[in-house]
Amino acid sequence: MRELNEKCAVVGVFGVDKAALIAHLGLYAMQHRGQEATGISAANGARIATIKDRGLVSRVYTDESLSKLPGCAAIGHNRYSTAGEDSILDAQPIFARYALGEIAIAHNGNFPNARAVRAKLIEDGAIFNTSLDTENLVHLIAKSHENKLQERILDTLSQCDGSYSLLFLSRTKLFAARDPRGFRPLSLAKLGDGYMIASETCAFDLAGAKFIRDIEPGEMVIFEEGKEPRSVNFAKEPIRKCIFEHIYFARPDSFLFGESVYAIRKELGRLLWEECKTNADMVIPVPDSSIPHAIGYAQASGLPFELGIIRNHYVGRTFIEPLQEIRDLKVKKKLSPVKELICGKRLVIVDDSIVRGTTSRQIVSLLREAGAKEIHMRIASPTITHCCFYGIDTPQQSELISHKMSVDQIREYLKADSLRFLSIDALRKAARCKGDFCLSCFDGEYYHDPANNSVSNAA
Ligand code: SF4
């Protein structure tokens, strides 16, 4: 159940006629990664044109607006934003003119050192339009003493430590870079005579592009007309791919970090059964994100899989509600139990994670009201005890229920008959982790000093 939010999706298209139209399809496929605002910049060799606005992809772009984005190169962005940061100014791509011409930038990730970098830039006279970490990049590129854009970008990245999948568009070139730890995904595909780059491979499927490979951590791929893409390996660090992409951020039909998201989610469910066997009448997912996990649990256990909770897909986005009562109503509007199915039954409810616990509590309450005899919550990830500083919107640590309560206290708070979380070892096993995944929100082991972080302005 979505209580954490991905910050963004990025898409790039190069060497393809009507590139903006293709970018729009990619953003459409990746709407789940950000619903607050969307934007596309397109380059036709002479200039860069940009359209961006608040709202969903289906609302923002029309045939007419896309026709105003001519050219064979484009980058696009879907943005999720936290309350108070939904200014249109914070929509991406960010566009700027500087000494070498025009540039547009789209970013998925977060720079923990962004505040310090921005403070120094302001001290040196820079003026900022947005609250985005990404705007630091514009200033650093503009200030760099290098003669070529490629060198200016590399100079800039050397000063910005953090998580990023970044696309830079000039009038004639496109640069796609992934941070040296590889936190956020970024993949490359072939489309006709050109190329497509996207946060998730589901974007390629909709556009008809053929997946080639992931862009490697610490790699920048440069696209230039008439030339094969060139690759530069600019930095090397221990790999820390975000394991939450596999748990629930990515779409299940995406192929991410070299694995099928759907297959890994089913494996999480299977291992959850191995670790937490339960006598029950049926297995029910919390829709939609936990369906593959619940299928894995049900298949391993031999228990019937049932859609005992129905999700209303037509509820408008109500965003982060400040009042608890409104949050509770939000869950009720979205999820509804199938009373005839669950009345008098012992239920295993499979969810992908618990963040604040308010949603899970409401779900248990709905099922009780519908007559469930027993409710056993099974969570296909370990307890989330720490905040994310690498591009995922988590609440303050004090709001994380697993930070302030033991598992048994959480069970009491939820009013469930039993509650079990997947172990970190099982999570590692399911993701085929060879020490190359980030687990910071579960184990609190950050690669940087969290006392010096900035999380509020992530992209
Ligand atoms: S802290 Fe958690 S959510 Fe953030 S990058 Fe690491 S695994 Fe992903």
Short mmCIF file of C-alpha atoms and ligand atoms in Angstrom, two decimals:
data_model
loop_
_atom_site.label_atom_id
_atom_site.label_comp_id
_atom_site.label_asym_id
_atom_site.label_seq_id
_atom_site.Cartn_x
_atom_site.Cartn_y
_atom_site.Cartn_z
CA MET A 1 0.00 0.00 0.00
CA ARG A 2 1.54 3.26 -1.04
CA GLU A 3 2.73 5.15 2.02
CA LEU A 4 6.17 5.89 0.61
CA ASN A 5 6.50 7.76 -2.63
CA GLU A 6 8.96 7.63 -5.43
CA LYS A 7 10.13 11.09 -6.31
CA CYS A 8 10.34 10.94 -10.07
CA ALA A 9 10.64 9.27 -13.46
CA VAL A 10 12.92 10.38 -16.29
CA VAL A 11 12.79 9.52 -19.97
CA GLY A 12 15.05 10.45 -22.88
CA VAL A 13 14.71 9.95 -26.64
CA PHE A 14 17.43 10.56 -29.24
CA GLY A 15 17.61 10.18 -33.00
CA VAL A 16 13.89 9.57 -33.43
CA ASP A 17 11.41 11.72 -35.35
CA LYS A 18 8.84 13.39 -33.06
CA ALA A 19 10.93 12.54 -30.02
CA ALA A 20 8.59 14.47 -27.70
CA LEU A 21 5.70 12.20 -28.65
CA ILE A 22 7.76 9.13 -27.70
CA ALA A 23 8.89 10.80 -24.46
CA HIS A 24 5.24 11.43 -23.65
CA LEU A 25 4.47 7.70 -24.06
CA GLY A 26 7.35 6.87 -21.72
CA LEU A 27 6.05 9.29 -19.10
CA TYR A 28 2.57 7.83 -19.48
CA ALA A 29 3.93 4.35 -18.68
CA MET A 30 5.80 5.72 -15.64
CA GLN A 31 2.99 7.78 -14.14
CA HIS A 32 3.21 5.68 -10.96
CA ARG A 33 6.59 7.30 -10.17
CA GLY A 34 5.16 10.82 -9.93
CA GLN A 35 1.75 12.40 -10.35
CA GLU A 36 2.26 15.99 -9.23
CA ALA A 37 3.74 17.53 -12.38
CA THR A 38 5.18 16.52 -15.71
CA GLY A 39 7.37 18.14 -18.36
CA ILE A 40 9.11 17.54 -21.68
CA SER A 41 11.95 19.47 -23.33
CA ALA A 42 12.69 18.83 -27.01
CA ALA A 43 15.66 19.93 -29.11
CA ASN A 44 15.64 20.40 -32.88
CA GLY A 45 19.29 21.39 -33.35
CA ALA A 46 18.54 25.11 -33.17
CA ARG A 47 16.65 25.52 -29.92
CA ILE A 48 15.14 23.72 -26.94
CA ALA A 49 11.39 24.04 -26.32
CA THR A 50 9.78 23.01 -23.01
CA ILE A 51 6.26 22.28 -21.81
CA LYS A 52 5.58 21.51 -18.16
CA ASP A 53 2.61 21.76 -15.88
CA ARG A 54 0.99 20.35 -12.76
CA GLY A 55 -1.10 17.23 -13.21
CA LEU A 56 -1.11 13.85 -14.87
CA VAL A 57 0.49 13.10 -18.23
CA SER A 58 -2.95 12.49 -19.77
CA ARG A 59 -4.04 16.00 -18.75
CA VAL A 60 -0.92 18.02 -19.51
CA TYR A 61 -0.13 16.89 -23.08
CA THR A 62 -2.32 17.19 -26.14
CA ASP A 63 -1.59 16.61 -29.82
CA GLU A 64 -1.40 20.37 -30.18
CA SER A 65 1.00 20.94 -27.28
CA LEU A 66 3.27 18.08 -28.38
CA SER A 67 3.41 19.59 -31.88
CA LYS A 68 5.09 22.62 -30.28
CA LEU A 69 7.99 20.39 -29.21
CA PRO A 70 9.70 19.63 -32.54
CA GLY A 71 12.95 17.73 -32.92
CA CYS A 72 14.63 14.35 -32.80
CA ALA A 73 15.79 14.62 -29.18
CA ALA A 74 13.74 15.02 -26.02
CA ILE A 75 13.85 14.48 -22.27
CA GLY A 76 10.87 14.17 -19.95
CA HIS A 77 10.09 14.02 -16.27
CA ASN A 78 7.24 13.06 -13.93
CA ARG A 79 7.43 14.63 -10.51
CA TYR A 80 6.10 13.58 -7.15
CA SER A 81 6.24 16.34 -4.59
CA THR A 82 5.66 16.55 -0.86
CA ALA A 83 3.12 18.99 0.60
CA GLY A 84 4.20 22.61 0.30
CA GLU A 85 6.56 21.86 -2.58
CA ASP A 86 4.10 21.61 -5.42
CA SER A 87 5.09 24.84 -7.11
CA ILE A 88 5.08 24.73 -10.89
CA LEU A 89 8.58 26.18 -10.63
CA ASP A 90 9.69 22.83 -9.22
CA ALA A 91 8.42 20.92 -12.25
CA GLN A 92 11.11 19.55 -14.53
CA PRO A 93 12.94 19.57 -16.92
CA ILE A 94 14.76 22.67 -15.71
CA PHE A 95 15.76 24.88 -18.64
CA ALA A 96 18.53 27.49 -18.72
CA ARG A 97 20.67 29.53 -21.08
CA TYR A 98 24.37 29.82 -20.29
CA ALA A 99 27.69 30.58 -21.98
CA LEU A 100 27.69 27.47 -24.19
CA GLY A 101 24.04 27.70 -25.27
CA GLU A 102 20.87 26.11 -23.91
CA ILE A 103 20.42 23.17 -21.56
CA ALA A 104 17.51 21.22 -20.05
CA ILE A 105 17.93 18.81 -17.13
CA ALA A 106 15.70 16.02 -15.75
CA HIS A 107 16.65 14.34 -12.47
CA ASN A 108 15.47 11.37 -10.41
CA GLY A 109 17.19 11.20 -7.03
CA ASN A 110 18.48 13.31 -4.18
CA PHE A 111 21.75 15.00 -3.25
CA PRO A 112 22.32 14.78 0.52
CA ASN A 113 24.98 17.50 0.20
CA ALA A 114 22.67 19.83 -1.78
CA ARG A 115 22.13 22.38 0.97
CA ALA A 116 25.83 22.93 1.47
CA VAL A 117 26.41 23.23 -2.30
CA ARG A 118 23.51 25.68 -2.64
CA ALA A 119 24.67 27.78 0.32
CA LYS A 120 28.08 28.16 -1.31
CA LEU A 121 26.52 29.06 -4.67
CA ILE A 122 24.31 31.70 -3.03
CA GLU A 123 27.31 33.08 -1.15
CA ASP A 124 28.99 33.44 -4.55
CA GLY A 125 26.01 35.40 -5.92
CA ALA A 126 23.77 32.73 -7.51
CA ILE A 127 20.00 33.32 -7.55
CA PHE A 128 17.63 30.33 -7.35
CA ASN A 129 14.16 29.95 -8.84
CA THR A 130 13.19 26.58 -7.40
CA SER A 131 13.58 24.49 -4.26
CA LEU A 132 15.11 21.65 -6.30
CA ASP A 133 18.52 20.13 -5.71
CA THR A 134 18.65 19.88 -9.49
CA GLU A 135 18.98 23.65 -9.88
CA ASN A 136 22.42 23.40 -8.27
CA LEU A 137 23.52 21.50 -11.37
CA VAL A 138 22.52 24.37 -13.67
CA HIS A 139 24.67 26.81 -11.70
CA LEU A 140 27.62 24.47 -11.42
CA ILE A 141 27.53 23.78 -15.18
CA ALA A 142 27.29 27.52 -15.91
CA LYS A 143 30.19 28.33 -13.58
CA SER A 144 32.48 25.52 -14.71
CA HIS A 145 35.67 26.62 -16.49
CA GLU A 146 35.66 23.61 -18.84
CA ASN A 147 35.23 24.35 -22.56
CA LYS A 148 32.88 21.51 -23.49
CA LEU A 149 29.49 20.62 -22.05
CA GLN A 150 30.54 17.01 -21.46
CA GLU A 151 33.44 18.16 -19.29
CA ARG A 152 31.28 20.70 -17.50
CA ILE A 153 28.75 17.98 -16.63
CA LEU A 154 31.48 15.70 -15.30
CA ASP A 155 32.99 18.60 -13.35
CA THR A 156 29.53 19.25 -11.86
CA LEU A 157 28.84 15.62 -10.97
CA SER A 158 32.16 15.44 -9.13
CA GLN A 159 30.76 18.10 -6.74
CA CYS A 160 27.30 16.54 -6.23
CA ASP A 161 27.37 13.42 -4.13
CA GLY A 162 24.10 11.49 -3.95
CA SER A 163 21.58 9.46 -5.86
CA TYR A 164 20.79 10.44 -9.41
CA SER A 165 19.61 9.24 -12.73
CA LEU A 166 20.12 12.36 -14.82
CA LEU A 167 19.37 13.45 -18.36
CA PHE A 168 20.97 16.57 -19.86
CA LEU A 169 19.72 17.89 -23.20
CA SER A 170 21.59 20.46 -25.28
CA ARG A 171 20.47 21.69 -28.71
CA THR A 172 22.32 18.81 -30.38
CA LYS A 173 23.24 16.21 -27.74
CA LEU A 174 21.77 14.14 -24.95
CA PHE A 175 23.73 12.93 -21.90
CA ALA A 176 22.41 10.16 -19.60
CA ALA A 177 24.22 9.62 -16.29
CA ARG A 178 23.67 7.30 -13.34
CA ASP A 179 25.27 7.95 -9.95
CA PRO A 180 28.33 5.89 -8.98
CA ARG A 181 26.37 3.88 -6.37
CA GLY A 182 23.51 3.19 -8.79
CA PHE A 183 20.70 4.00 -6.35
CA ARG A 184 18.08 4.76 -8.96
CA PRO A 185 17.49 2.71 -12.11
CA LEU A 186 18.21 3.93 -15.64
CA SER A 187 17.99 1.71 -18.73
CA LEU A 188 18.83 2.03 -22.40
CA ALA A 189 16.84 0.77 -25.38
CA LYS A 190 16.94 0.87 -29.17
CA LEU A 191 14.07 2.54 -30.97
CA GLY A 192 14.20 2.45 -34.78
CA ASP A 193 17.45 4.16 -35.75
CA GLY A 194 17.58 5.97 -32.43
CA TYR A 195 17.62 5.34 -28.69
CA MET A 196 15.44 5.63 -25.64
CA ILE A 197 16.51 5.96 -21.99
CA ALA A 198 14.10 5.51 -19.08
CA SER A 199 13.83 4.97 -15.34
CA GLU A 200 11.88 1.78 -16.01
CA THR A 201 11.65 -0.65 -18.91
CA CYS A 202 7.83 -0.45 -18.91
CA ALA A 203 8.37 2.88 -20.75
CA PHE A 204 10.13 1.00 -23.59
CA ASP A 205 7.31 -1.51 -23.92
CA LEU A 206 4.70 1.17 -24.53
CA ALA A 207 6.90 3.02 -27.04
CA GLY A 208 7.93 -0.17 -28.87
CA ALA A 209 11.62 0.22 -27.93
CA LYS A 210 13.88 -2.79 -27.41
CA PHE A 211 15.76 -2.99 -24.11
CA ILE A 212 19.55 -3.11 -24.58
CA ARG A 213 21.02 -2.82 -21.07
CA ASP A 214 21.08 -0.82 -17.85
CA ILE A 215 23.25 2.28 -17.80
CA GLU A 216 25.92 1.29 -15.28
CA PRO A 217 26.51 3.04 -11.96
CA GLY A 218 29.08 5.80 -12.56
CA GLU A 219 28.51 5.72 -16.32
CA MET A 220 27.49 8.55 -18.63
CA VAL A 221 26.27 7.76 -22.16
CA ILE A 222 26.55 10.55 -24.72
CA PHE A 223 24.24 10.67 -27.75
CA GLU A 224 25.23 12.81 -30.73
CA GLU A 225 23.75 12.93 -34.22
CA GLY A 226 25.56 10.77 -36.77
CA LYS A 227 27.62 8.96 -34.13
CA GLU A 228 27.24 5.79 -32.12
CA PRO A 229 26.53 6.50 -28.42
CA ARG A 230 29.75 6.95 -26.43
CA SER A 231 30.22 5.83 -22.86
CA VAL A 232 32.31 7.49 -20.13
CA ASN A 233 32.89 5.82 -16.76
CA PHE A 234 33.35 8.80 -14.50
CA ALA A 235 33.43 7.38 -10.95
CA LYS A 236 33.44 4.14 -9.00
CA GLU A 237 31.89 3.52 -5.57
CA PRO A 238 30.42 0.49 -3.78
CA ILE A 239 27.05 -0.26 -5.45
CA ARG A 240 23.85 0.56 -3.51
CA LYS A 241 20.82 -0.12 -5.70
CA CYS A 242 17.55 0.82 -3.97
CA ILE A 243 15.97 -2.44 -2.85
CA PHE A 244 12.61 -0.69 -2.45
CA GLU A 245 12.37 -0.41 -6.22
CA HIS A 246 11.91 -4.18 -6.19
CA ILE A 247 9.63 -4.23 -3.13
CA TYR A 248 7.12 -1.78 -4.58
CA PHE A 249 8.19 1.39 -6.39
CA ALA A 250 8.72 -0.11 -9.82
CA ARG A 251 5.93 -1.44 -11.98
CA PRO A 252 5.76 -5.26 -11.79
CA ASP A 253 6.13 -5.55 -15.56
CA SER A 254 9.48 -3.72 -15.49
CA PHE A 255 12.85 -5.43 -15.70
CA LEU A 256 14.99 -3.65 -13.16
CA PHE A 257 18.62 -3.98 -12.04
CA GLY A 258 18.80 -7.07 -14.26
CA GLU A 259 15.80 -8.85 -12.73
CA SER A 260 12.05 -9.16 -13.28
CA VAL A 261 10.25 -7.07 -10.66
CA TYR A 262 7.27 -9.41 -10.75
CA ALA A 263 9.43 -12.50 -10.17
CA ILE A 264 11.22 -10.92 -7.21
CA ARG A 265 7.94 -9.85 -5.61
CA LYS A 266 6.60 -13.39 -5.90
CA GLU A 267 9.82 -14.67 -4.37
CA LEU A 268 9.41 -12.22 -1.47
CA GLY A 269 5.95 -13.73 -0.91
CA ARG A 270 7.29 -17.27 -1.09
CA LEU A 271 10.02 -16.52 1.46
CA LEU A 272 7.47 -14.79 3.66
CA TRP A 273 5.54 -18.06 3.76
CA GLU A 274 8.76 -19.99 4.51
CA GLU A 275 9.48 -17.70 7.46
CA CYS A 276 5.91 -17.09 8.68
CA LYS A 277 3.65 -20.11 8.07
CA THR A 278 0.04 -19.48 9.05
CA ASN A 279 -3.14 -21.53 9.46
CA ALA A 280 -5.79 -19.62 7.55
CA ASP A 281 -8.64 -19.92 5.04
CA MET A 282 -7.29 -17.60 2.36
CA VAL A 283 -4.54 -15.18 1.34
CA ILE A 284 -5.58 -11.63 0.46
CA PRO A 285 -3.34 -8.91 -1.02
CA VAL A 286 -3.55 -5.25 -0.14
CA PRO A 287 -4.17 -3.99 -3.69
CA ASP A 288 -2.56 -3.20 -6.01
CA SER A 289 1.09 -3.15 -5.08
CA SER A 290 1.05 -6.32 -2.94
CA ILE A 291 -0.67 -8.64 -5.41
CA PRO A 292 2.51 -10.41 -6.69
CA HIS A 293 3.78 -10.86 -3.11
CA ALA A 294 0.45 -12.41 -2.08
CA ILE A 295 0.44 -14.70 -5.12
CA GLY A 296 3.90 -15.92 -4.08
CA TYR A 297 2.69 -16.52 -0.53
CA ALA A 298 -0.49 -18.30 -1.67
CA GLN A 299 1.29 -20.55 -4.19
CA ALA A 300 3.92 -21.57 -1.64
CA SER A 301 1.34 -22.24 1.07
CA GLY A 302 -1.34 -23.90 -1.05
CA LEU A 303 -3.91 -21.56 0.51
CA PRO A 304 -6.53 -20.02 -1.83
CA PHE A 305 -5.64 -16.58 -3.20
CA GLU A 306 -8.63 -14.24 -3.11
CA LEU A 307 -9.24 -10.58 -3.92
CA GLY A 308 -10.87 -9.87 -0.58
CA ILE A 309 -10.15 -6.15 -0.76
CA ILE A 310 -11.18 -4.17 -3.84
CA ARG A 311 -9.44 -0.97 -4.75
CA ASN A 312 -11.38 1.92 -6.24
CA HIS A 313 -9.14 3.17 -9.06
CA TYR A 314 -11.20 6.27 -9.70
CA VAL A 315 -10.52 8.08 -6.44
CA GLY A 316 -8.80 11.40 -7.12
CA ARG A 317 -5.44 12.04 -5.60
CA THR A 318 -6.03 13.64 -2.20
CA PHE A 319 -2.34 14.01 -1.40
CA ILE A 320 -0.89 14.08 2.09
CA GLU A 321 -3.76 14.99 4.35
CA PRO A 322 -2.71 16.84 7.47
CA LEU A 323 -5.53 15.54 9.67
CA GLN A 324 -5.69 11.96 10.87
CA GLU A 325 -9.48 11.70 10.36
CA ILE A 326 -9.12 12.72 6.71
CA ARG A 327 -6.32 10.21 6.19
CA ASP A 328 -8.56 7.47 7.58
CA LEU A 329 -11.39 8.42 5.25
CA LYS A 330 -8.94 8.38 2.35
CA VAL A 331 -8.24 4.67 2.95
CA LYS A 332 -11.96 3.88 3.17
CA LYS A 333 -12.62 5.68 -0.10
CA LYS A 334 -9.88 3.70 -1.78
CA LEU A 335 -10.25 0.18 -0.33
CA SER A 336 -13.37 -1.86 0.25
CA PRO A 337 -13.68 -5.42 1.64
CA VAL A 338 -15.72 -8.14 -0.12
CA LYS A 339 -17.94 -8.95 2.86
CA GLU A 340 -19.49 -12.17 1.55
CA LEU A 341 -16.04 -13.61 0.91
CA ILE A 342 -14.32 -12.81 4.18
CA CYS A 343 -17.11 -12.96 6.75
CA GLY A 344 -16.28 -15.64 9.35
CA LYS A 345 -12.92 -16.45 7.67
CA ARG A 346 -9.33 -16.58 8.91
CA LEU A 347 -7.37 -14.21 6.67
CA VAL A 348 -3.71 -13.79 5.80
CA ILE A 349 -3.35 -10.19 4.60
CA VAL A 350 -0.15 -9.66 2.61
CA ASP A 351 1.20 -6.12 2.30
CA ASP A 352 4.52 -4.93 0.89
CA SER A 353 5.48 -2.65 3.78
CA ILE A 354 4.31 -0.70 6.82
CA VAL A 355 5.43 2.92 7.15
CA ARG A 356 3.28 4.96 9.57
CA GLY A 357 0.89 2.11 10.29
CA THR A 358 -2.21 4.25 9.87
CA THR A 359 -3.21 2.61 6.58
CA SER A 360 -2.70 -0.91 7.93
CA ARG A 361 -4.75 -0.10 11.03
CA GLN A 362 -7.58 1.14 8.88
CA ILE A 363 -7.43 -1.99 6.71
CA VAL A 364 -7.67 -4.26 9.78
CA SER A 365 -10.61 -2.22 11.01
CA LEU A 366 -12.41 -2.52 7.63
CA LEU A 367 -11.90 -6.30 7.64
CA ARG A 368 -13.17 -6.63 11.23
CA GLU A 369 -16.27 -4.63 10.36
CA ALA A 370 -16.79 -7.00 7.43
CA GLY A 371 -16.82 -9.98 9.82
CA ALA A 372 -13.32 -11.48 9.45
CA LYS A 373 -12.73 -14.10 12.14
CA GLU A 374 -8.93 -13.78 12.31
CA ILE A 375 -6.58 -11.29 10.66
CA HIS A 376 -2.92 -12.23 10.25
CA MET A 377 -0.83 -9.44 8.73
CA ARG A 378 2.21 -10.62 6.75
CA ILE A 379 4.59 -7.95 5.49
CA ALA A 380 6.86 -8.74 2.55
CA SER A 381 9.69 -6.45 3.74
CA PRO A 382 11.51 -5.89 7.05
CA THR A 383 10.59 -3.16 9.55
CA ILE A 384 11.29 0.36 8.23
CA THR A 385 13.15 2.06 11.06
CA HIS A 386 15.07 4.82 9.25
CA CYS A 387 14.48 7.62 6.73
CA CYS A 388 15.63 7.57 3.13
CA PHE A 389 18.01 10.31 1.99
CA TYR A 390 18.45 8.90 -1.50
CA GLY A 391 15.37 9.93 -3.43
CA ILE A 392 12.38 8.38 -1.69
CA ASP A 393 9.90 10.48 0.24
CA THR A 394 9.77 9.01 3.74
CA PRO A 395 8.16 10.67 6.76
CA GLN A 396 10.29 11.91 9.68
CA GLN A 397 11.88 9.05 11.59
CA SER A 398 9.63 9.81 14.58
CA GLU A 399 6.60 9.01 12.37
CA LEU A 400 7.88 5.58 11.31
CA ILE A 401 5.91 3.12 13.40
CA SER A 402 8.72 0.55 13.47
CA HIS A 403 11.07 3.19 14.84
CA LYS A 404 8.89 3.85 17.87
CA MET A 405 7.24 0.45 18.52
CA SER A 406 8.20 -3.22 18.75
CA VAL A 407 6.53 -5.68 16.39
CA ASP A 408 4.18 -6.78 19.16
CA GLN A 409 3.26 -3.18 19.99
CA ILE A 410 2.53 -2.56 16.30
CA ARG A 411 0.31 -5.67 16.24
CA GLU A 412 -1.62 -4.29 19.20
CA TYR A 413 -1.91 -0.87 17.54
CA LEU A 414 -3.19 -2.47 14.32
CA LYS A 415 -5.53 -4.72 16.29
CA ALA A 416 -4.39 -7.71 14.21
CA ASP A 417 -4.33 -11.28 15.55
CA SER A 418 -0.73 -11.67 14.43
CA LEU A 419 1.88 -9.65 12.59
CA ARG A 420 5.13 -10.80 10.98
CA PHE A 421 7.70 -9.03 8.82
CA LEU A 422 10.10 -10.59 6.33
CA SER A 423 13.69 -10.79 7.62
CA ILE A 424 16.49 -8.74 6.06
CA ASP A 425 18.25 -12.00 5.14
CA ALA A 426 15.22 -13.19 3.18
CA LEU A 427 14.95 -9.81 1.46
CA ARG A 428 18.61 -10.05 0.42
CA LYS A 429 18.04 -13.60 -0.82
CA ALA A 430 14.96 -12.70 -2.88
CA ALA A 431 16.73 -9.77 -4.56
CA ARG A 432 19.85 -11.91 -5.15
CA CYS A 433 21.72 -9.24 -3.23
CA LYS A 434 25.49 -9.59 -3.28
CA GLY A 435 26.04 -6.66 -0.95
CA ASP A 436 25.08 -4.37 -3.85
CA PHE A 437 21.73 -3.08 -2.57
CA CYS A 438 20.91 -0.16 -0.29
CA LEU A 439 19.13 -1.32 2.88
CA SER A 440 19.47 1.94 4.83
CA CYS A 441 15.79 2.37 5.66
CA PHE A 442 15.85 -1.09 7.29
CA ASP A 443 19.27 -1.13 8.94
CA GLY A 444 20.19 2.57 9.30
CA GLU A 445 23.56 2.09 7.63
CA TYR A 446 24.03 5.16 5.46
CA TYR A 447 26.97 5.78 3.19
CA HIS A 448 27.06 9.43 4.29
CA ASP A 449 26.65 11.19 7.64
CA PRO A 450 22.87 11.71 7.99
CA ALA A 451 23.51 14.69 10.31
CA ASN A 452 24.57 16.61 7.15
CA ASN A 453 21.74 15.58 4.89
CA SER A 454 19.14 17.46 2.94
CA VAL A 455 16.01 15.61 1.92
CA SER A 456 13.40 18.24 1.36
CA ASN A 457 14.29 19.29 -2.15
CA ALA A 458 14.72 15.97 -3.85
CA ALA A 459 13.66 15.45 -7.43
S1 SF4 B 1 17.06 4.03 2.11
FE1 SF4 B 1 15.50 2.51 1.45
S2 SF4 B 1 14.18 3.63 0.02
FE2 SF4 B 1 16.08 4.82 0.25
S3 SF4 B 1 17.43 4.18 -1.41
FE3 SF4 B 1 17.91 2.92 0.36
S4 SF4 B 1 16.58 1.09 0.13
FE4 SF4 B 1 15.77 2.68 -1.23
#
